[in-house]
């Protein structure tokens, strides 16, 4: 067989090889106040105490009915946690804090326009708003426990309010990232079977008031094509009293939340006690095939895990002002802006716009003004802020005690800027590795216990037992320097329950690869396959190298190469398309698109632009390609498979290797000249 055949490009293959880094120790001041300072935690969460150890996380919550079985494996690998328990997530994030904290800020919203006042929702105010929206959803929109509700909302206070209102009713929210296109939203509406869409007229991004409502019209048309009818579109307004979208409200279908809410002022809705294993939400993520996967997260297990890791890894205390700069439309925002911090009665800050609006000092002004002490962001943002204003943090007198990085590997040089300049050398950093599917952190140092190592996520967090397997399922030795597939040996409460409506895909994508016995109900036979390549050094720290599948992690957001390729093929002149990750100074990775044209079609700039445009309309601006190259032909194996690995090597200026066995080796040089000059 041809040596190259079947070898696809992966991010891991283009990962830089870093040297061993020096360690940084947590400051004494941090340790003095930390939630966890004792190594004994690893004993409590040892495998011999598994799964009962997770009682410690579940006990952070208030249950209507305590569970009888910590982990039920009878339907492996669909794990059920805290079986028999009844709980409500909205109650746990809001109501139960009222006696002690009703007058404390729960959510502080910072609008992008700097002259617009912040919105401060106390726990009492959050309680009132969540109840009113829950009443509206129940009595006006007919939403019941178990129904799916799609939220296509930007970073506004109405987003967490609506999420918590759904949770109050036991309805399953599916938040679609606001930057996603109407088409992407429509596909998710259809897949989840939502009858209700909640959206907004517009929002601010880079100093522009963007139209958002018109996306709902596209979304509904796409959903309808796929057989899903939506009865009601509920529209929040960015500015009370003014409607900023050019898209008309459709009579009998679209309703302004402001108008309808008038009927529910002061209404209270009892939280619905839900079984622990009832789904709390769906979060769609990209996979190897075109269709996004609806990761289904549970109520009890997920909330326990989000709360536990927020307390121990994020070191959140109720008196902290915590700011995570992610978007709630991604899993980070669900777990570590909304559910984790609010379950712990912290103050959580949310910011509407781009970090550098109007200049690179903006985040540090926000931190100073709100006295943020716990900060959370992604390497892509750190790179951007470092480039735009390397000296800016020093001009402001905020003081962080704790900082998080998440979503992609962080280069040690960027890590050090984060540590010395943003953290002023006095804050700990946790580099947290996890995924949409995992609900919460998998690898990280425990901030007061272990030293930090730039570029390494750290060991498994308490109760998580990672292992690196090679392709044959043998364990890769610690400290061998060899990379392999990082897996988790054991289930944990935050893990997703299944892919919505597609159990087979859930099993085959995440559990089939290293399953020892398909009929087993013993969790030891079902390691979780994460789809990332990693190495583990002598000290037990894991370094994540990137995705091993057809997924590109752009600025910390997952995009399926197949989704981009299929959008490229929507341009009628395009015959074939191949998408590969290319390294980018700010975003980490971005897509490069290669297309070949139908016979007789002449290459033109217009076609390249049409491809980029098609990707933007079909997915969203975050998927915008770095380049679109129109090539005379794709490098192919003799069996006709496009060699993305070769294209990735060209895009990244790496060694292409031996291509003599390709069906058309001569094309490789031609493409290389075209790309590299
Ligand atoms: O490749 C890993 C990378 O992001 C992927 C998960 O993306 P997503 O589901 O969108 O969730 C992002 C936020 C949790 C992983 O498979 N990744 C995530 N965190 C890290 C990371 N890569 C390196 N270091 C991290 N800390």
XYZ file of C-alpha atoms and ligand atoms in Angstrom:
703
model
C 0.000 0.000 0.000
C 1.047 3.536 -0.720
C 2.756 4.959 2.330
C 0.807 8.191 2.281
C -2.561 6.680 1.704
C -5.074 7.315 4.422
C -2.806 9.735 6.240
C -4.836 12.844 6.954
C -3.441 16.070 8.242
C -3.936 16.840 11.881
C -3.136 19.840 14.005
C -0.916 17.642 16.085
C 1.313 17.116 13.078
C 1.955 20.799 12.708
C 2.464 21.398 16.417
C 5.707 23.046 17.372
C 8.056 21.019 19.470
C 8.798 22.847 22.641
C 11.616 22.249 25.056
C 11.094 21.437 28.733
C 10.171 24.652 30.534
C 11.120 25.946 33.927
C 8.448 25.798 36.645
C 6.730 28.656 38.425
C 5.493 28.282 41.995
C 2.192 29.657 43.277
C 2.617 32.843 45.345
C 2.210 32.483 49.122
C -0.519 35.091 49.086
C -2.574 32.951 46.771
C -2.043 29.794 48.773
C -3.108 31.576 51.949
C -6.608 32.120 50.620
C -7.055 29.093 48.311
C -9.956 26.662 48.536
C -7.673 23.661 48.167
C -4.193 23.678 49.684
C -3.749 20.072 50.621
C -2.476 17.216 48.434
C -4.883 15.037 50.310
C -7.468 15.930 47.680
C -5.789 13.472 45.301
C -6.233 10.772 47.913
C -9.926 11.608 48.286
C -10.342 11.451 44.502
C -8.145 8.387 44.002
C -9.355 5.564 41.782
C -9.919 3.416 44.826
C -12.510 5.960 45.964
C -14.075 6.185 42.516
C -16.911 6.921 41.800
C -17.985 7.829 45.351
C -15.398 10.626 45.477
C -17.710 12.736 43.343
C -20.129 13.024 46.230
C -17.855 15.893 47.268
C -18.913 17.859 44.172
C -22.575 16.876 44.335
C -22.656 18.080 47.939
C -21.883 21.600 46.762
C -25.430 21.625 45.404
C -28.870 21.665 46.961
C -31.000 18.640 46.078
C -34.751 18.187 46.361
C -34.087 14.514 46.696
C -30.716 12.935 47.364
C -29.542 10.255 44.931
C -29.156 6.562 45.705
C -26.578 5.529 43.058
C -23.493 7.613 42.397
C -22.695 6.045 39.030
C -24.885 3.701 37.048
C -22.959 2.001 34.232
C -25.667 -0.406 33.115
C -26.143 1.410 29.801
C -22.402 1.812 29.059
C -20.976 4.044 27.722
C -23.957 6.271 28.498
C -23.076 6.969 32.106
C -25.685 8.066 34.612
C -24.609 10.060 37.639
C -26.384 10.644 40.948
C -29.289 8.437 39.951
C -32.453 8.902 41.955
C -31.547 12.509 42.719
C -33.860 15.432 41.932
C -32.477 18.884 41.385
C -33.040 22.183 39.575
C -30.127 24.133 38.111
C -31.876 27.510 38.203
C -32.686 27.044 41.871
C -29.055 26.179 42.574
C -27.681 29.190 40.705
C -30.198 31.729 41.976
C -32.834 31.012 44.636
C -30.694 29.292 47.171
C -28.319 32.253 47.382
C -31.047 34.742 48.259
C -31.017 34.418 52.054
C -27.330 35.272 52.226
C -26.552 37.142 49.017
C -29.719 38.693 47.595
C -28.178 42.123 47.415
C -24.848 41.027 45.972
C -24.026 41.336 42.275
C -24.618 38.049 40.464
C -23.946 39.284 36.933
C -22.217 42.469 35.824
C -22.660 43.152 32.149
C -20.189 45.460 30.439
C -21.535 46.791 27.136
C -19.054 47.313 24.352
C -19.744 51.077 24.014
C -17.662 52.473 26.820
C -20.066 55.290 27.602
C -22.993 52.941 28.144
C -23.509 52.123 31.821
C -22.854 48.613 33.139
C -25.832 46.466 34.012
C -25.588 45.028 37.515
C -27.982 42.229 38.348
C -28.071 41.353 42.020
C -29.097 37.814 42.935
C -32.523 39.211 43.850
C -32.874 40.984 40.510
C -31.665 37.909 38.646
C -34.261 35.907 40.544
C -37.043 38.288 39.524
C -36.001 38.357 35.869
C -35.497 34.613 35.570
C -38.937 34.020 37.060
C -40.635 36.447 34.695
C -38.985 34.944 31.645
C -39.754 31.427 32.856
C -43.409 32.417 33.259
C -43.445 33.831 29.742
C -41.831 30.742 28.270
C -44.255 28.464 30.051
C -47.503 30.377 29.644
C -46.990 32.280 26.408
C -44.692 29.962 24.445
C -45.929 26.668 25.911
C -42.460 25.479 26.890
C -42.469 22.386 29.118
C -39.847 20.219 30.812
C -37.869 18.290 28.209
C -38.649 20.707 25.339
C -35.684 22.106 23.450
C -35.396 25.863 23.103
C -32.824 27.457 20.793
C -31.163 30.668 21.969
C -29.293 32.627 19.325
C -28.097 35.488 21.447
C -25.031 37.687 21.776
C -23.275 38.538 25.051
C -26.111 40.360 26.778
C -27.594 39.794 30.267
C -30.718 38.376 28.616
C -28.689 35.335 27.550
C -27.951 33.899 31.014
C -31.392 35.056 32.191
C -33.057 33.061 29.409
C -30.829 30.035 30.000
C -31.726 30.002 33.688
C -35.405 30.482 32.831
C -35.291 27.375 30.623
C -33.492 25.456 33.359
C -36.141 26.547 35.845
C -38.789 24.791 33.725
C -36.613 21.757 33.055
C -36.499 22.761 29.385
C -33.310 21.992 27.472
C -31.588 25.086 26.138
C -29.471 24.994 23.028
C -27.401 28.158 22.806
C -26.028 28.898 19.364
C -23.004 31.223 19.328
C -24.237 34.695 18.315
C -21.551 35.022 15.629
C -22.849 31.941 13.828
C -24.858 32.435 10.671
C -28.600 32.022 10.328
C -27.956 28.821 8.396
C -25.859 27.326 11.197
C -28.579 28.324 13.654
C -31.283 26.760 11.473
C -29.448 23.447 11.265
C -29.183 23.375 15.054
C -32.864 24.253 15.467
C -33.746 21.365 13.185
C -31.420 18.861 14.809
C -32.630 19.689 18.297
C -36.299 19.886 17.302
C -36.848 23.333 18.840
C -40.221 24.983 18.363
C -39.105 28.213 19.968
C -36.227 30.473 18.937
C -35.051 33.298 21.157
C -32.993 35.977 19.499
C -32.187 39.687 19.639
C -32.536 42.601 17.249
C -28.866 43.577 17.270
C -25.688 43.948 19.310
C -22.369 45.769 19.378
C -19.220 44.377 17.903
C -16.164 46.470 16.963
C -18.080 49.725 17.484
C -20.839 48.719 15.094
C -24.405 47.952 16.037
C -24.862 44.739 14.067
C -28.153 43.433 12.823
C -28.877 40.043 14.331
C -32.607 39.513 13.929
C -32.452 38.895 10.173
C -30.496 35.728 10.855
C -33.623 34.284 12.425
C -35.446 34.458 9.093
C -32.712 32.432 7.398
C -32.610 30.099 10.389
C -36.324 29.385 10.211
C -36.198 28.791 6.467
C -33.297 26.326 6.869
C -35.040 24.580 9.777
C -38.238 24.296 7.760
C -36.375 22.762 4.845
C -35.114 20.152 7.264
C -38.649 19.522 8.485
C -38.670 21.529 11.710
C -41.331 24.189 12.179
C -40.804 26.975 14.690
C -43.990 28.497 16.145
C -42.530 31.413 18.008
C -39.576 33.714 17.629
C -39.056 35.746 20.777
C -36.990 38.864 20.200
C -35.098 40.747 22.886
C -34.115 44.325 22.076
C -30.605 45.586 22.645
C -31.962 49.031 23.541
C -35.221 49.213 25.404
C -37.882 50.875 23.286
C -36.023 50.895 19.968
C -35.851 48.169 17.392
C -32.580 48.284 15.492
C -32.896 45.533 12.892
C -34.019 46.147 9.310
C -35.687 42.713 9.371
C -39.436 43.085 9.907
C -41.215 41.348 12.753
C -43.440 38.640 11.280
C -46.973 38.938 12.623
C -48.201 35.890 14.516
C -44.690 34.463 14.752
C -42.301 37.088 16.078
C -42.884 38.729 19.447
C -40.913 41.357 21.297
C -39.967 40.031 24.716
C -40.445 43.519 26.120
C -44.088 43.586 25.020
C -44.994 40.133 26.251
C -43.103 40.401 29.545
C -45.516 43.121 30.623
C -48.026 40.363 31.383
C -45.663 38.554 33.708
C -44.304 41.302 35.919
C -43.683 39.925 39.380
C -44.805 36.392 38.443
C -43.028 33.580 40.269
C -42.487 30.126 38.825
C -41.638 27.196 41.044
C -38.453 25.507 39.814
C -39.251 22.072 38.407
C -37.405 19.309 40.286
C -35.657 17.351 37.536
C -34.056 13.923 37.653
C -30.275 14.332 37.979
C -29.769 12.706 34.604
C -32.345 14.867 32.754
C -30.579 16.920 30.060
C -29.861 20.527 31.044
C -28.665 21.702 27.648
C -27.320 20.853 24.229
C -24.138 22.414 22.932
C -23.313 21.816 19.307
C -19.743 21.247 18.254
C -17.944 20.374 15.061
C -16.994 16.853 14.255
C -15.317 14.919 11.514
C -18.356 14.706 9.302
C -20.310 17.732 8.153
C -23.090 17.681 10.705
C -22.476 19.381 14.057
C -23.001 17.174 17.064
C -25.415 18.130 19.802
C -23.528 17.316 22.973
C -26.146 16.519 25.583
C -25.244 17.538 29.123
C -27.016 16.375 32.249
C -28.434 18.478 35.051
C -27.013 16.944 38.235
C -23.690 15.573 37.062
C -22.864 18.571 34.883
C -23.760 21.154 37.507
C -21.853 19.284 40.210
C -18.782 19.095 38.006
C -19.002 22.742 36.898
C -19.377 23.848 40.522
C -16.642 21.559 41.841
C -14.043 22.534 39.264
C -14.990 26.220 39.585
C -14.348 25.991 43.297
C -11.163 23.936 43.222
C -9.462 24.788 39.935
C -10.772 28.332 39.401
C -10.553 28.851 43.148
C -13.780 30.846 43.123
C -15.106 32.187 46.430
C -18.465 33.957 46.795
C -16.661 37.251 47.434
C -14.644 37.060 44.220
C -15.229 39.181 41.146
C -14.664 36.741 38.372
C -14.372 37.613 34.709
C -14.244 35.053 31.961
C -13.860 36.720 28.580
C -15.238 33.779 26.607
C -18.605 33.886 24.865
C -21.493 32.134 26.593
C -22.253 30.615 23.194
C -19.364 28.194 23.778
C -19.001 25.567 26.470
C -16.496 27.706 28.400
C -19.169 30.320 28.869
C -21.777 27.780 29.955
C -19.590 26.154 32.577
C -17.377 29.018 33.640
C -19.407 32.196 33.147
C -22.872 30.949 34.004
C -23.293 27.657 35.813
C -20.084 27.221 37.828
C -19.667 30.755 39.193
C -23.387 31.267 39.856
C -23.695 27.911 41.608
C -20.977 29.221 43.944
C -22.682 32.605 44.451
C -19.795 34.515 42.896
C -20.035 37.726 40.892
C -19.587 36.880 37.228
C -18.689 39.565 34.698
C -19.691 39.365 31.064
C -18.399 41.648 28.336
C -20.289 42.260 25.127
C -17.666 43.075 22.569
C -14.157 42.677 21.238
C -11.339 42.904 23.781
C -9.522 45.688 21.938
C -12.493 48.017 21.660
C -11.663 50.802 21.611
C -8.029 50.082 22.443
C -5.859 47.386 23.978
C -6.291 48.884 27.444
C -10.002 48.089 27.549
C -9.859 44.779 29.440
C -7.559 46.270 32.048
C -9.812 49.293 32.518
C -12.720 46.926 33.064
C -10.683 44.857 35.513
C -9.617 47.968 37.424
C -13.072 49.463 37.600
C -14.843 46.282 38.679
C -11.987 45.089 40.899
C -11.857 41.792 39.036
C -9.560 39.396 40.884
C -10.036 36.220 38.859
C -9.558 36.333 35.109
C -10.127 33.784 32.394
C -9.395 33.949 28.674
C -7.934 32.111 25.676
C -4.436 32.215 24.141
C -5.794 33.850 21.004
C -6.994 36.837 23.034
C -3.766 36.984 24.998
C -1.775 37.044 21.743
C -4.012 39.759 20.361
C -3.755 41.943 23.469
C -0.014 41.435 23.687
C 0.440 42.500 20.114
C -1.881 45.489 20.345
C -0.680 46.794 23.702
C 2.240 44.991 25.328
C 2.605 47.696 27.997
C -1.084 48.359 28.616
C -1.727 46.161 31.674
C 0.931 48.008 33.661
C -0.978 51.259 33.282
C -3.919 50.020 35.335
C -4.071 49.196 38.998
C -6.099 45.999 38.969
C -4.720 42.976 40.778
C -5.483 39.427 39.746
C -4.944 36.488 42.064
C -5.833 33.819 39.561
C -5.837 33.559 35.756
C -6.990 30.832 33.398
C -6.044 29.982 29.853
C -8.218 27.639 27.817
C -9.033 26.381 24.369
C -5.706 25.896 22.583
C -2.087 25.321 23.371
C -0.381 28.439 24.693
C 3.159 29.144 23.555
C 5.552 29.540 26.506
C 6.502 33.027 25.359
C 2.844 34.093 25.386
C 2.367 32.358 28.734
C 5.194 34.414 30.215
C 3.661 37.679 29.021
C 0.369 36.586 30.580
C 2.173 35.774 33.822
C 4.501 38.755 34.151
C 2.606 41.517 32.419
C -1.090 40.696 32.777
C -0.719 38.889 36.100
C 2.064 41.244 37.241
C 3.920 38.209 38.533
C 1.554 37.744 41.463
C -1.281 35.658 40.000
C -1.335 31.917 39.492
C -2.178 30.595 36.043
C -4.099 27.436 35.289
C -3.853 26.065 31.755
C -7.073 24.085 31.507
C -7.496 21.385 28.895
C -11.005 20.121 28.198
C -13.727 20.061 25.546
C -17.353 20.788 24.783
C -18.021 17.125 25.398
C -16.392 17.021 28.807
C -18.448 19.711 30.535
C -15.511 20.843 32.664
C -11.758 20.698 33.110
C -9.835 17.482 32.519
C -6.209 18.541 32.921
C -4.859 21.452 34.908
C -2.606 22.093 37.825
C -4.364 22.632 41.141
C -3.467 26.275 41.575
C -2.229 26.300 45.171
C -0.667 22.854 45.122
C 1.361 22.355 41.975
C 3.837 24.519 40.133
C 2.883 25.881 36.720
C 4.769 24.928 33.603
C 4.364 27.201 30.582
C 2.815 25.342 27.656
C 1.660 22.350 29.703
C -1.862 21.867 30.966
C -0.673 19.790 33.908
C -1.855 16.476 35.306
C -5.438 15.226 35.355
C -7.565 17.238 37.783
C -8.815 15.340 40.863
C -10.851 12.333 39.797
C -9.654 12.419 36.176
C -7.225 9.713 35.061
C -5.762 10.521 31.648
C -3.630 8.091 29.689
C -1.898 8.281 26.323
C -2.492 5.368 23.969
C -0.731 4.675 20.722
C -2.707 3.566 17.669
C -2.637 -0.049 18.840
C -3.968 0.733 22.265
C -0.686 0.318 24.137
C 0.079 2.902 26.764
C 2.719 5.420 25.804
C 5.235 5.566 28.596
C 5.437 8.661 30.763
C 8.457 10.768 29.888
C 9.117 8.917 26.643
C 8.637 12.124 24.652
C 6.396 10.186 22.300
C 3.013 11.605 21.392
C -0.176 9.601 21.215
C -3.908 9.887 21.705
C -4.888 11.277 25.058
C -7.798 9.385 26.631
C -9.509 9.374 30.006
C -9.685 6.024 31.767
C -12.765 6.737 33.835
C -16.150 8.454 33.507
C -16.771 11.721 35.416
C -19.982 13.616 36.206
C -19.422 16.477 33.743
C -19.074 14.197 30.722
C -21.788 14.555 28.086
C -24.408 11.841 28.061
C -24.686 11.243 24.355
C -24.944 13.043 21.030
C -28.523 14.268 20.763
C -30.437 11.722 18.759
C -27.360 9.789 17.672
C -26.107 7.340 20.217
C -24.285 5.339 17.577
C -22.167 8.330 16.617
C -21.486 9.004 20.299
C -20.195 5.496 20.837
C -18.227 5.291 17.611
C -16.582 8.720 17.925
C -15.601 8.697 21.579
C -15.588 5.160 22.901
C -15.202 2.620 20.120
C -11.527 3.217 19.433
C -10.137 1.807 22.654
C -13.124 -0.160 23.929
C -12.017 -3.536 25.239
C -15.393 -5.188 25.148
C -18.471 -3.718 23.520
C -20.768 -5.709 25.793
C -19.080 -4.682 28.991
C -20.830 -2.570 31.593
C -17.562 -2.052 33.461
C -16.351 1.512 32.909
C -12.738 0.250 32.872
C -13.406 -1.191 29.433
C -14.497 2.137 27.965
C -11.728 4.756 27.890
C -12.871 8.119 26.542
C -11.092 9.097 23.295
C -10.659 12.881 23.228
C -9.327 13.314 19.685
C -6.233 15.233 20.804
C -2.587 14.287 20.536
C -0.501 14.798 23.662
C 2.756 13.951 25.364
C 3.307 13.361 29.049
C 6.547 14.412 30.628
C 8.425 12.830 33.511
C 6.610 14.984 36.076
C 3.229 13.725 34.865
C 2.226 16.964 33.142
C 0.388 16.657 29.836
C 1.155 18.863 26.887
C -1.634 19.006 24.337
C -0.446 19.136 20.742
C -3.724 19.558 18.883
C -6.511 17.699 17.159
C -5.887 14.357 15.490
C -9.128 14.415 13.521
C -10.535 16.652 10.762
C -11.209 19.453 13.173
C -9.415 22.800 13.151
C -9.199 24.738 16.365
C -9.440 28.349 15.197
C -8.793 30.845 17.983
C -10.008 28.229 20.440
C -13.149 27.399 18.456
C -13.681 24.099 16.751
C -14.482 24.036 13.058
C -14.951 20.888 11.048
C -12.905 20.904 7.856
C -15.807 19.092 6.188
C -18.176 21.953 7.039
C -15.842 24.422 5.358
C -15.289 22.185 2.370
C -18.973 21.725 1.863
C -19.548 25.501 2.022
C -16.802 25.938 -0.615
C -18.547 23.444 -2.855
C -21.691 25.572 -2.739
C -19.907 27.901 -5.155
C -20.972 26.497 -8.501
C -17.565 26.896 -10.200
C -15.819 24.773 -7.567
C -15.232 21.104 -8.329
C -13.174 20.026 -5.319
C -12.214 21.625 -2.024
C -9.721 20.793 0.701
C -9.285 22.682 3.954
C -6.154 22.499 6.102
C -5.029 24.244 9.290
C -2.286 26.845 8.963
C -0.496 28.422 11.903
C -1.359 32.015 12.627
C 0.448 34.437 14.880
C -2.707 35.573 16.696
C -5.343 32.903 16.237
C -3.140 29.861 16.642
C -4.681 28.108 13.661
C -6.782 29.318 10.760
C -8.151 27.506 7.719
C -6.449 27.617 4.337
C -8.791 26.599 1.546
C -7.683 24.905 -1.660
C -10.179 24.605 -4.484
C -10.025 23.225 -7.984
C -12.549 24.357 -10.575
C -14.944 22.634 -12.916
C -13.561 21.939 -16.398
C -13.567 25.023 -18.590
C -13.846 27.527 -15.735
C -11.078 30.125 -15.573
C -9.662 30.965 -12.142
C -10.528 34.474 -10.958
C -10.350 36.562 -7.844
C -14.143 36.625 -7.854
C -14.303 32.864 -7.385
C -11.870 33.048 -4.471
C -13.974 35.761 -2.864
C -17.141 33.777 -3.471
C -15.642 30.806 -1.619
C -14.661 32.959 1.364
C -18.089 34.569 1.358
C -19.867 31.241 1.154
C -17.956 29.987 4.195
C -18.879 33.128 6.102
C -22.568 32.904 5.289
C -22.758 29.234 5.916
C -20.837 29.152 9.211
C -19.908 32.623 10.377
C -17.048 35.110 10.320
C -14.914 33.026 12.664
C -14.490 30.503 9.874
C -13.139 33.048 7.384
C -10.201 31.450 5.572
C -6.725 32.936 5.641
C -6.295 32.203 1.929
C -8.324 30.648 -0.814
C -5.997 29.063 -3.383
C -7.381 28.071 -6.741
C -5.250 25.155 -7.891
C -5.192 23.352 -11.237
C -5.669 20.006 -9.464
C -5.476 18.493 -5.992
C -2.569 16.253 -4.991
C -4.124 12.802 -4.886
C -3.318 9.239 -4.015
C -3.711 6.644 -6.725
C -7.068 5.752 -5.260
C -8.166 9.361 -5.715
C -7.988 10.585 -2.135
C -7.036 14.256 -1.703
C -3.771 14.493 0.210
C -4.566 17.204 2.726
C -1.340 16.410 4.531
C 0.662 17.630 1.535
C -1.413 20.805 1.278
C -0.961 21.453 4.989
C 2.789 21.057 4.624
C 2.789 23.606 1.822
C 0.588 26.070 3.727
C 2.826 25.834 6.775
C 6.106 25.876 4.868
C 7.077 22.477 6.212
C 8.831 19.560 4.615
C 6.454 17.842 2.234
C 8.100 14.457 2.408
C 8.094 11.899 -0.314
C 5.316 12.419 -2.816
C 6.587 10.231 -5.621
C 3.877 7.659 -5.044
C 1.089 10.153 -5.604
C -1.034 9.845 -8.706
C 0.049 13.353 -9.770
C 3.329 14.265 -8.003
C 4.077 17.101 -10.449
C 1.166 19.128 -9.106
C 2.814 19.449 -5.700
C 5.610 21.690 -6.964
C 3.203 23.759 -8.944
C 1.031 24.370 -5.876
C 4.075 25.099 -3.754
C 5.301 27.772 -6.137
C 1.856 29.259 -6.158
C 1.594 29.413 -2.369
C 5.157 30.102 -1.308
C 6.267 32.108 -4.351
O -7.777 20.453 20.960
C -8.187 20.736 22.268
C -8.310 22.224 22.435
O -9.662 22.552 22.176
C -10.411 21.371 21.885
C -11.785 21.476 22.453
O -12.465 22.525 21.844
P -13.911 22.924 22.332
O -14.772 21.728 22.418
O -14.367 24.034 21.461
O -13.717 23.464 23.805
C -12.876 24.551 24.015
C -12.963 24.976 25.442
C -12.861 23.888 26.417
C -9.605 20.264 22.497
O -9.911 19.025 21.902
N -7.959 22.663 23.796
C -8.815 22.999 24.780
N -8.132 23.418 25.864
C -6.823 23.339 25.577
C -6.706 22.848 24.254
N -5.504 22.626 23.686
C -4.408 22.893 24.420
N -4.436 23.374 25.678
C -5.613 23.615 26.298
N -5.617 24.121 27.538
